[in-house]
PDB file of C-alpha atoms in Angstrom:
ATOM      1  CA  MET A   1       0.000   0.000   0.000  1.00  0.00           C
ATOM      2  CA  ALA A   2       2.912   2.372   0.689  1.00  0.00           C
ATOM      3  CA  TRP A   3       4.014   2.319  -2.952  1.00  0.00           C
ATOM      4  CA  PHE A   4       0.460   3.075  -4.047  1.00  0.00           C
ATOM      5  CA  PHE A   5       0.402   6.038  -1.632  1.00  0.00           C
ATOM      6  CA  LEU A   6       3.723   7.200  -3.060  1.00  0.00           C
ATOM      7  CA  PHE A   7       2.370   6.987  -6.607  1.00  0.00           C
ATOM      8  CA  ILE A   8      -0.702   9.046  -5.620  1.00  0.00           C
ATOM      9  CA  ALA A   9       1.597  11.584  -3.911  1.00  0.00           C
ATOM     10  CA  GLY A  10       3.594  11.880  -7.148  1.00  0.00           C
ATOM     11  CA  VAL A  11       0.473  12.397  -9.245  1.00  0.00           C
ATOM     12  CA  MET A  12      -0.685  15.054  -6.793  1.00  0.00           C
ATOM     13  CA  GLU A  13       2.720  16.716  -7.131  1.00  0.00           C
ATOM     14  CA  ILE A  14       2.226  16.924 -10.892  1.00  0.00           C
ATOM     15  CA  THR A  15      -1.249  18.323 -10.242  1.00  0.00           C
ATOM     16  CA  TRP A  16      -0.086  21.090  -7.911  1.00  0.00           C
ATOM     17  CA  VAL A  17       2.780  22.104 -10.164  1.00  0.00           C
ATOM     18  CA  LEU A  18       0.379  22.440 -13.089  1.00  0.00           C
ATOM     19  CA  GLY A  19      -2.040  24.243 -10.781  1.00  0.00           C
ATOM     20  CA  MET A  20       0.652  26.796 -10.014  1.00  0.00           C
ATOM     21  CA  LYS A  21       0.925  27.539 -13.725  1.00  0.00           C
ATOM     22  CA  PHE A  22      -2.830  28.005 -14.074  1.00  0.00           C
ATOM     23  CA  SER A  23      -3.088  30.060 -10.882  1.00  0.00           C
ATOM     24  CA  GLU A  24      -0.771  32.669 -12.446  1.00  0.00           C
ATOM     25  CA  GLY A  25       1.166  33.341  -9.268  1.00  0.00           C
ATOM     26  CA  PHE A  26      -1.818  32.578  -7.024  1.00  0.00           C
ATOM     27  CA  SER A  27      -3.703  35.486  -8.588  1.00  0.00           C
ATOM     28  CA  ARG A  28      -6.610  33.343  -9.831  1.00  0.00           C
ATOM     29  CA  LEU A  29      -8.881  32.014  -7.067  1.00  0.00           C
ATOM     30  CA  TRP A  30     -10.036  28.561  -8.193  1.00  0.00           C
ATOM     31  CA  PRO A  31      -6.742  27.367  -9.668  1.00  0.00           C
ATOM     32  CA  SER A  32      -5.066  28.606  -6.466  1.00  0.00           C
ATOM     33  CA  ILE A  33      -7.500  26.670  -4.286  1.00  0.00           C
ATOM     34  CA  MET A  34      -7.020  23.515  -6.376  1.00  0.00           C
ATOM     35  CA  THR A  35      -3.245  23.933  -6.123  1.00  0.00           C
ATOM     36  CA  VAL A  36      -3.319  24.130  -2.330  1.00  0.00           C
ATOM     37  CA  ILE A  37      -5.635  21.109  -2.148  1.00  0.00           C
ATOM     38  CA  ALA A  38      -3.299  19.105  -4.417  1.00  0.00           C
ATOM     39  CA  MET A  39      -0.295  20.176  -2.305  1.00  0.00           C
ATOM     40  CA  THR A  40      -2.069  19.005   0.822  1.00  0.00           C
ATOM     41  CA  PHE A  41      -2.932  15.619  -0.663  1.00  0.00           C
ATOM     42  CA  SER A  42       0.578  15.236  -2.050  1.00  0.00           C
ATOM     43  CA  MET A  43       2.144  15.838   1.364  1.00  0.00           C
ATOM     44  CA  TYR A  44      -0.405  13.607   3.088  1.00  0.00           C
ATOM     45  CA  PHE A  45       0.212  10.648   0.800  1.00  0.00           C
ATOM     46  CA  LEU A  46       3.981  11.176   0.874  1.00  0.00           C
ATOM     47  CA  SER A  47       3.905  11.153   4.672  1.00  0.00           C
ATOM     48  CA  ARG A  48       1.881   7.928   4.653  1.00  0.00           C
ATOM     49  CA  ALA A  49       4.277   6.281   2.189  1.00  0.00           C
ATOM     50  CA  ILE A  50       7.456   7.112   4.102  1.00  0.00           C
ATOM     51  CA  LYS A  51       6.149   5.374   7.185  1.00  0.00           C
ATOM     52  CA  VAL A  52       7.155   2.185   5.354  1.00  0.00           C
ATOM     53  CA  ILE A  53       9.435   3.220   2.488  1.00  0.00           C
ATOM     54  CA  PRO A  54      12.882   4.612   3.385  1.00  0.00           C
ATOM     55  CA  ILE A  55      12.805   8.429   3.341  1.00  0.00           C
ATOM     56  CA  GLY A  56      15.553   8.805   0.723  1.00  0.00           C
ATOM     57  CA  THR A  57      13.861   6.354  -1.622  1.00  0.00           C
ATOM     58  CA  GLY A  58      10.403   7.804  -1.034  1.00  0.00           C
ATOM     59  CA  TYR A  59      11.481  11.382  -1.593  1.00  0.00           C
ATOM     60  CA  ALA A  60      13.493  10.535  -4.713  1.00  0.00           C
ATOM     61  CA  VAL A  61      10.632   8.541  -6.243  1.00  0.00           C
ATOM     62  CA  TRP A  62       8.120  11.284  -5.359  1.00  0.00           C
ATOM     63  CA  THR A  63      10.220  13.981  -6.998  1.00  0.00           C
ATOM     64  CA  GLY A  64      11.016  11.695  -9.938  1.00  0.00           C
ATOM     65  CA  ILE A  65       7.333  11.112 -10.651  1.00  0.00           C
ATOM     66  CA  GLY A  66       6.680  14.837 -10.342  1.00  0.00           C
ATOM     67  CA  ALA A  67       9.634  15.924 -12.481  1.00  0.00           C
ATOM     68  CA  ALA A  68       9.159  13.403 -15.278  1.00  0.00           C
ATOM     69  CA  GLY A  69       5.377  13.725 -15.312  1.00  0.00           C
ATOM     70  CA  THR A  70       5.439  17.504 -15.359  1.00  0.00           C
ATOM     71  CA  ALA A  71       8.088  17.581 -18.097  1.00  0.00           C
ATOM     72  CA  ILE A  72       6.082  15.167 -20.255  1.00  0.00           C
ATOM     73  CA  ILE A  73       2.864  17.146 -19.770  1.00  0.00           C
ATOM     74  CA  GLY A  74       4.776  20.330 -20.583  1.00  0.00           C
ATOM     75  CA  MET A  75       5.904  18.833 -23.867  1.00  0.00           C
ATOM     76  CA  LEU A  76       2.451  17.515 -24.751  1.00  0.00           C
ATOM     77  CA  TYR A  77       0.276  20.457 -23.744  1.00  0.00           C
ATOM     78  CA  PHE A  78       2.475  23.546 -23.399  1.00  0.00           C
ATOM     79  CA  ASP A  79       4.660  23.161 -26.487  1.00  0.00           C
ATOM     80  CA  GLU A  80       7.876  22.799 -24.489  1.00  0.00           C
ATOM     81  CA  SER A  81      10.995  21.482 -26.183  1.00  0.00           C
ATOM     82  CA  ARG A  82      10.885  17.866 -27.359  1.00  0.00           C
ATOM     83  CA  SER A  83      14.584  17.634 -28.071  1.00  0.00           C
ATOM     84  CA  PHE A  84      16.262  14.244 -28.112  1.00  0.00           C
ATOM     85  CA  LEU A  85      18.539  15.123 -25.189  1.00  0.00           C
ATOM     86  CA  ARG A  86      15.605  16.310 -23.094  1.00  0.00           C
ATOM     87  CA  MET A  87      13.828  13.009 -23.768  1.00  0.00           C
ATOM     88  CA  ILE A  88      16.951  11.081 -22.758  1.00  0.00           C
ATOM     89  CA  CYS A  89      17.071  12.994 -19.470  1.00  0.00           C
ATOM     90  CA  ILE A  90      13.416  12.151 -18.760  1.00  0.00           C
ATOM     91  CA  VAL A  91      14.118   8.481 -19.518  1.00  0.00           C
ATOM     92  CA  CYS A  92      17.010   8.608 -17.028  1.00  0.00           C
ATOM     93  CA  ILE A  93      14.679  10.019 -14.370  1.00  0.00           C
ATOM     94  CA  VAL A  94      12.123   7.277 -15.058  1.00  0.00           C
ATOM     95  CA  PHE A  95      14.731   4.489 -14.968  1.00  0.00           C
ATOM     96  CA  GLY A  96      16.228   5.922 -11.782  1.00  0.00           C
ATOM     97  CA  THR A  97      12.801   6.095 -10.163  1.00  0.00           C
ATOM     98  CA  VAL A  98      11.943   2.530 -11.192  1.00  0.00           C
ATOM     99  CA  GLY A  99      15.387   1.369 -10.032  1.00  0.00           C
ATOM    100  CA  LEU A 100      14.846   2.868  -6.605  1.00  0.00           C
ATOM    101  CA  LYS A 101      11.596   0.933  -6.282  1.00  0.00           C
ATOM    102  CA  VAL A 102      13.060  -2.318  -7.576  1.00  0.00           C
ATOM    103  CA  PHE A 103      16.136  -2.189  -5.369  1.00  0.00           C
ATOM    104  CA  SER A 104      14.384  -0.903  -2.254  1.00  0.00           C
ATOM    105  CA  LYS A 105      13.841  -3.324   0.612  1.00  0.00           C
TER     106      LYS A 105
END
């Protein structure tokens, strides 16, 4: 269950980062509210996950999900660079995140 909680925390991290973009510096009410809610859920699920998963592994996987997911969404929906080297870097983040799960006790 801890890994599921960590996955949800990572998805919520992606959600709050995107919410920050739509809130335009917390100047728009509803996107700002949704951002704070997503932040709260992200922290809650991360805290639940690291009760079982080692803190270093949990934090690295959480940030990996957030970084890779946000970068991919940026490329798909916000016309961010899709350069080969950028894609390679995202693949490295994904493999590192998966590796931390696979090799974690």
